[in-house]
Amino acid sequence: MQISNSMIYRLLFVIFCFISFAQLKAQSQKKLYQSFAVQTATTVALELGDFPVEVRETEGPSIFIEGELSVTEIDEQLLSFLVQKGRYKLKANYNASCQEIKLAWAKELSTLMKAGEVCEEQIKFVLYLPKGLKINDSQTISASR
């Protein structure tokens, strides 16, 4: 029995496809939106971990935050549940004495696991600040003003 070249190519193609699909990780994505009143603040302090933050200036009276969330190893339904339960919610604490708003996670972001696998979470923030409101100078943020 002799195997033709076309059968070998087909077999290699099937094996390649199987390996490629096995290596792909399930990934779910979601957009997050929050806004906060500025009150009489002049600066904003950020405590969002190592996630990238882009700062843009806006005409509006409030701080508006747009987040692009991507998580591996979980499906859309589980991601929606985590968002609903407040895992990715931010809080704003206003300090009147220094006229500063501190934006931080409402809950600590502990390691997310599913079926023994660590889920990789990536979040990119775009922070829209009203004109005149500045980021605390002690932080390094990529600004596009």
PDB file of C-alpha atoms in Angstrom:
ATOM      1  CA  MET A   1       0.000   0.000   0.000  1.00  0.00           C
ATOM      2  CA  GLN A   2       1.444   3.304  -1.094  1.00  0.00           C
ATOM      3  CA  ILE A   3       0.458   6.683   0.355  1.00  0.00           C
ATOM      4  CA  SER A   4       0.222   9.492  -2.152  1.00  0.00           C
ATOM      5  CA  ASN A   5       1.708  12.947  -1.589  1.00  0.00           C
ATOM      6  CA  SER A   6      -1.743  14.531  -1.552  1.00  0.00           C
ATOM      7  CA  MET A   7      -2.819  12.266   1.317  1.00  0.00           C
ATOM      8  CA  ILE A   8       0.308  13.207   3.293  1.00  0.00           C
ATOM      9  CA  TYR A   9      -0.397  16.912   2.718  1.00  0.00           C
ATOM     10  CA  ARG A  10      -3.993  16.480   3.807  1.00  0.00           C
ATOM     11  CA  LEU A  11      -2.943  14.616   6.934  1.00  0.00           C
ATOM     12  CA  LEU A  12      -0.358  17.289   7.784  1.00  0.00           C
ATOM     13  CA  PHE A  13      -2.964  20.004   7.222  1.00  0.00           C
ATOM     14  CA  VAL A  14      -5.420  18.304   9.593  1.00  0.00           C
ATOM     15  CA  ILE A  15      -2.702  17.885  12.242  1.00  0.00           C
ATOM     16  CA  PHE A  16      -1.651  21.529  11.837  1.00  0.00           C
ATOM     17  CA  CYS A  17      -5.265  22.708  12.223  1.00  0.00           C
ATOM     18  CA  PHE A  18      -5.777  20.573  15.322  1.00  0.00           C
ATOM     19  CA  ILE A  19      -2.605  21.893  16.972  1.00  0.00           C
ATOM     20  CA  SER A  20      -3.483  25.494  16.080  1.00  0.00           C
ATOM     21  CA  PHE A  21      -6.993  25.255  17.537  1.00  0.00           C
ATOM     22  CA  ALA A  22      -5.724  23.503  20.664  1.00  0.00           C
ATOM     23  CA  GLN A  23      -3.268  26.332  21.332  1.00  0.00           C
ATOM     24  CA  LEU A  24      -5.823  29.110  20.969  1.00  0.00           C
ATOM     25  CA  LYS A  25      -7.110  30.371  24.293  1.00  0.00           C
ATOM     26  CA  ALA A  26     -10.702  31.340  24.736  1.00  0.00           C
ATOM     27  CA  GLN A  27     -10.896  35.087  25.149  1.00  0.00           C
ATOM     28  CA  SER A  28     -13.810  37.300  26.115  1.00  0.00           C
ATOM     29  CA  GLN A  29     -13.993  41.053  25.703  1.00  0.00           C
ATOM     30  CA  LYS A  30     -16.179  43.763  27.163  1.00  0.00           C
ATOM     31  CA  LYS A  31     -16.349  47.559  27.282  1.00  0.00           C
ATOM     32  CA  LEU A  32     -16.641  49.237  30.672  1.00  0.00           C
ATOM     33  CA  TYR A  33     -17.928  52.765  31.329  1.00  0.00           C
ATOM     34  CA  GLN A  34     -18.017  54.875  34.484  1.00  0.00           C
ATOM     35  CA  SER A  35     -18.264  58.563  35.313  1.00  0.00           C
ATOM     36  CA  PHE A  36     -17.541  60.610  38.409  1.00  0.00           C
ATOM     37  CA  ALA A  37     -18.390  64.147  39.501  1.00  0.00           C
ATOM     38  CA  VAL A  38     -15.400  66.470  39.680  1.00  0.00           C
ATOM     39  CA  GLN A  39     -16.693  68.580  42.609  1.00  0.00           C
ATOM     40  CA  THR A  40     -13.973  71.201  43.264  1.00  0.00           C
ATOM     41  CA  ALA A  41     -11.005  68.951  42.514  1.00  0.00           C
ATOM     42  CA  THR A  42      -7.979  70.254  40.642  1.00  0.00           C
ATOM     43  CA  THR A  43      -6.011  66.986  40.405  1.00  0.00           C
ATOM     44  CA  VAL A  44      -6.695  63.286  39.881  1.00  0.00           C
ATOM     45  CA  ALA A  45      -4.653  60.461  41.418  1.00  0.00           C
ATOM     46  CA  LEU A  46      -4.843  57.030  39.806  1.00  0.00           C
ATOM     47  CA  GLU A  47      -4.414  53.680  41.555  1.00  0.00           C
ATOM     48  CA  LEU A  48      -5.243  51.275  38.740  1.00  0.00           C
ATOM     49  CA  GLY A  49      -2.210  49.016  38.887  1.00  0.00           C
ATOM     50  CA  ASP A  50      -0.043  48.509  35.820  1.00  0.00           C
ATOM     51  CA  PHE A  51      -2.874  48.762  33.313  1.00  0.00           C
ATOM     52  CA  PRO A  52      -2.275  51.375  30.597  1.00  0.00           C
ATOM     53  CA  VAL A  53      -4.167  54.658  30.872  1.00  0.00           C
ATOM     54  CA  GLU A  54      -4.568  57.195  28.094  1.00  0.00           C
ATOM     55  CA  VAL A  55      -5.671  60.667  29.158  1.00  0.00           C
ATOM     56  CA  ARG A  56      -7.801  62.903  26.950  1.00  0.00           C
ATOM     57  CA  GLU A  57      -9.219  66.354  27.586  1.00  0.00           C
ATOM     58  CA  THR A  58     -12.941  66.951  27.287  1.00  0.00           C
ATOM     59  CA  GLU A  59     -15.407  69.803  27.558  1.00  0.00           C
ATOM     60  CA  GLY A  60     -17.706  67.929  29.923  1.00  0.00           C
ATOM     61  CA  PRO A  61     -18.128  68.616  33.655  1.00  0.00           C
ATOM     62  CA  SER A  62     -17.375  65.037  34.800  1.00  0.00           C
ATOM     63  CA  ILE A  63     -14.586  62.483  34.660  1.00  0.00           C
ATOM     64  CA  PHE A  64     -15.535  59.781  32.180  1.00  0.00           C
ATOM     65  CA  ILE A  65     -13.684  56.463  32.071  1.00  0.00           C
ATOM     66  CA  GLU A  66     -13.824  53.977  29.238  1.00  0.00           C
ATOM     67  CA  GLY A  67     -12.248  50.588  29.769  1.00  0.00           C
ATOM     68  CA  GLU A  68     -11.552  47.861  27.233  1.00  0.00           C
ATOM     69  CA  LEU A  69     -11.409  44.542  29.076  1.00  0.00           C
ATOM     70  CA  SER A  70     -10.055  41.299  27.683  1.00  0.00           C
ATOM     71  CA  VAL A  71      -9.887  38.071  29.724  1.00  0.00           C
ATOM     72  CA  THR A  72      -8.600  34.655  28.650  1.00  0.00           C
ATOM     73  CA  GLU A  73     -10.052  31.283  29.645  1.00  0.00           C
ATOM     74  CA  ILE A  74     -13.602  32.471  30.354  1.00  0.00           C
ATOM     75  CA  ASP A  75     -16.713  32.900  28.233  1.00  0.00           C
ATOM     76  CA  GLU A  76     -18.852  36.002  27.696  1.00  0.00           C
ATOM     77  CA  GLN A  77     -21.471  34.897  30.227  1.00  0.00           C
ATOM     78  CA  LEU A  78     -18.959  34.499  33.060  1.00  0.00           C
ATOM     79  CA  LEU A  79     -17.305  37.800  32.166  1.00  0.00           C
ATOM     80  CA  SER A  80     -20.676  39.566  32.267  1.00  0.00           C
ATOM     81  CA  PHE A  81     -21.308  38.012  35.687  1.00  0.00           C
ATOM     82  CA  LEU A  82     -17.947  39.272  37.003  1.00  0.00           C
ATOM     83  CA  VAL A  83     -18.665  42.773  35.704  1.00  0.00           C
ATOM     84  CA  GLN A  84     -22.162  42.722  37.232  1.00  0.00           C
ATOM     85  CA  LYS A  85     -20.746  41.661  40.613  1.00  0.00           C
ATOM     86  CA  GLY A  86     -18.393  44.681  40.555  1.00  0.00           C
ATOM     87  CA  ARG A  87     -15.007  43.049  39.954  1.00  0.00           C
ATOM     88  CA  TYR A  88     -13.970  45.837  37.564  1.00  0.00           C
ATOM     89  CA  LYS A  89     -15.777  48.721  39.242  1.00  0.00           C
ATOM     90  CA  LEU A  90     -13.832  51.827  40.188  1.00  0.00           C
ATOM     91  CA  LYS A  91     -14.441  54.156  43.115  1.00  0.00           C
ATOM     92  CA  ALA A  92     -13.625  57.828  43.512  1.00  0.00           C
ATOM     93  CA  ASN A  93     -12.538  59.278  46.848  1.00  0.00           C
ATOM     94  CA  TYR A  94     -12.544  63.059  47.105  1.00  0.00           C
ATOM     95  CA  ASN A  95     -10.011  64.723  49.394  1.00  0.00           C
ATOM     96  CA  ALA A  96     -11.217  68.280  50.049  1.00  0.00           C
ATOM     97  CA  SER A  97      -8.028  69.386  51.820  1.00  0.00           C
ATOM     98  CA  CYS A  98      -5.853  68.898  48.716  1.00  0.00           C
ATOM     99  CA  GLN A  99      -8.697  69.136  46.176  1.00  0.00           C
ATOM    100  CA  GLU A 100      -7.881  65.745  44.708  1.00  0.00           C
ATOM    101  CA  ILE A 101      -9.963  62.841  43.458  1.00  0.00           C
ATOM    102  CA  LYS A 102      -8.376  59.402  43.808  1.00  0.00           C
ATOM    103  CA  LEU A 103      -9.627  56.773  41.369  1.00  0.00           C
ATOM    104  CA  ALA A 104      -8.992  53.199  42.487  1.00  0.00           C
ATOM    105  CA  TRP A 105     -10.477  49.714  42.290  1.00  0.00           C
ATOM    106  CA  ALA A 106     -13.586  49.284  44.432  1.00  0.00           C
ATOM    107  CA  LYS A 107     -12.438  45.720  45.160  1.00  0.00           C
ATOM    108  CA  GLU A 108      -8.968  44.208  45.107  1.00  0.00           C
ATOM    109  CA  LEU A 109      -8.238  42.419  41.838  1.00  0.00           C
ATOM    110  CA  SER A 110      -7.149  39.020  43.099  1.00  0.00           C
ATOM    111  CA  THR A 111      -5.854  36.368  40.696  1.00  0.00           C
ATOM    112  CA  LEU A 112      -8.711  35.106  38.551  1.00  0.00           C
ATOM    113  CA  MET A 113      -8.739  31.340  37.985  1.00  0.00           C
ATOM    114  CA  LYS A 114     -11.047  28.940  36.205  1.00  0.00           C
ATOM    115  CA  ALA A 115     -10.645  25.161  36.370  1.00  0.00           C
ATOM    116  CA  GLY A 116      -7.103  25.524  37.727  1.00  0.00           C
ATOM    117  CA  GLU A 117      -6.032  27.870  34.921  1.00  0.00           C
ATOM    118  CA  VAL A 118      -4.999  31.465  35.591  1.00  0.00           C
ATOM    119  CA  CYS A 119      -7.075  33.870  33.514  1.00  0.00           C
ATOM    120  CA  GLU A 120      -5.052  36.694  32.022  1.00  0.00           C
ATOM    121  CA  GLU A 121      -6.793  40.049  32.407  1.00  0.00           C
ATOM    122  CA  GLN A 122      -5.913  43.008  30.214  1.00  0.00           C
ATOM    123  CA  ILE A 123      -7.572  46.380  30.637  1.00  0.00           C
ATOM    124  CA  LYS A 124      -6.853  49.544  28.674  1.00  0.00           C
ATOM    125  CA  PHE A 125      -8.315  52.729  30.085  1.00  0.00           C
ATOM    126  CA  VAL A 126      -9.141  55.989  28.359  1.00  0.00           C
ATOM    127  CA  LEU A 127      -9.643  58.725  30.937  1.00  0.00           C
ATOM    128  CA  TYR A 128     -11.564  61.813  29.806  1.00  0.00           C
ATOM    129  CA  LEU A 129     -10.804  64.749  32.089  1.00  0.00           C
ATOM    130  CA  PRO A 130     -12.542  68.138  32.061  1.00  0.00           C
ATOM    131  CA  LYS A 131     -10.307  71.029  30.984  1.00  0.00           C
ATOM    132  CA  GLY A 132      -8.174  72.295  33.854  1.00  0.00           C
ATOM    133  CA  LEU A 133      -8.162  69.009  35.782  1.00  0.00           C
ATOM    134  CA  LYS A 134      -4.636  67.536  35.961  1.00  0.00           C
ATOM    135  CA  ILE A 135      -3.175  64.123  36.721  1.00  0.00           C
ATOM    136  CA  ASN A 136      -1.156  63.975  39.946  1.00  0.00           C
ATOM    137  CA  ASP A 137       2.469  64.710  38.920  1.00  0.00           C
ATOM    138  CA  SER A 138       3.867  61.749  40.868  1.00  0.00           C
ATOM    139  CA  GLN A 139       2.415  59.339  38.291  1.00  0.00           C
ATOM    140  CA  THR A 140       3.495  58.543  34.751  1.00  0.00           C
ATOM    141  CA  ILE A 141       0.558  58.355  32.393  1.00  0.00           C
ATOM    142  CA  SER A 142       0.506  58.443  28.593  1.00  0.00           C
ATOM    143  CA  ALA A 143      -1.345  61.640  27.776  1.00  0.00           C
ATOM    144  CA  SER A 144      -2.886  62.670  24.484  1.00  0.00           C
ATOM    145  CA  ARG A 145      -4.107  66.175  25.108  1.00  0.00           C
TER     146      ARG A 145
END
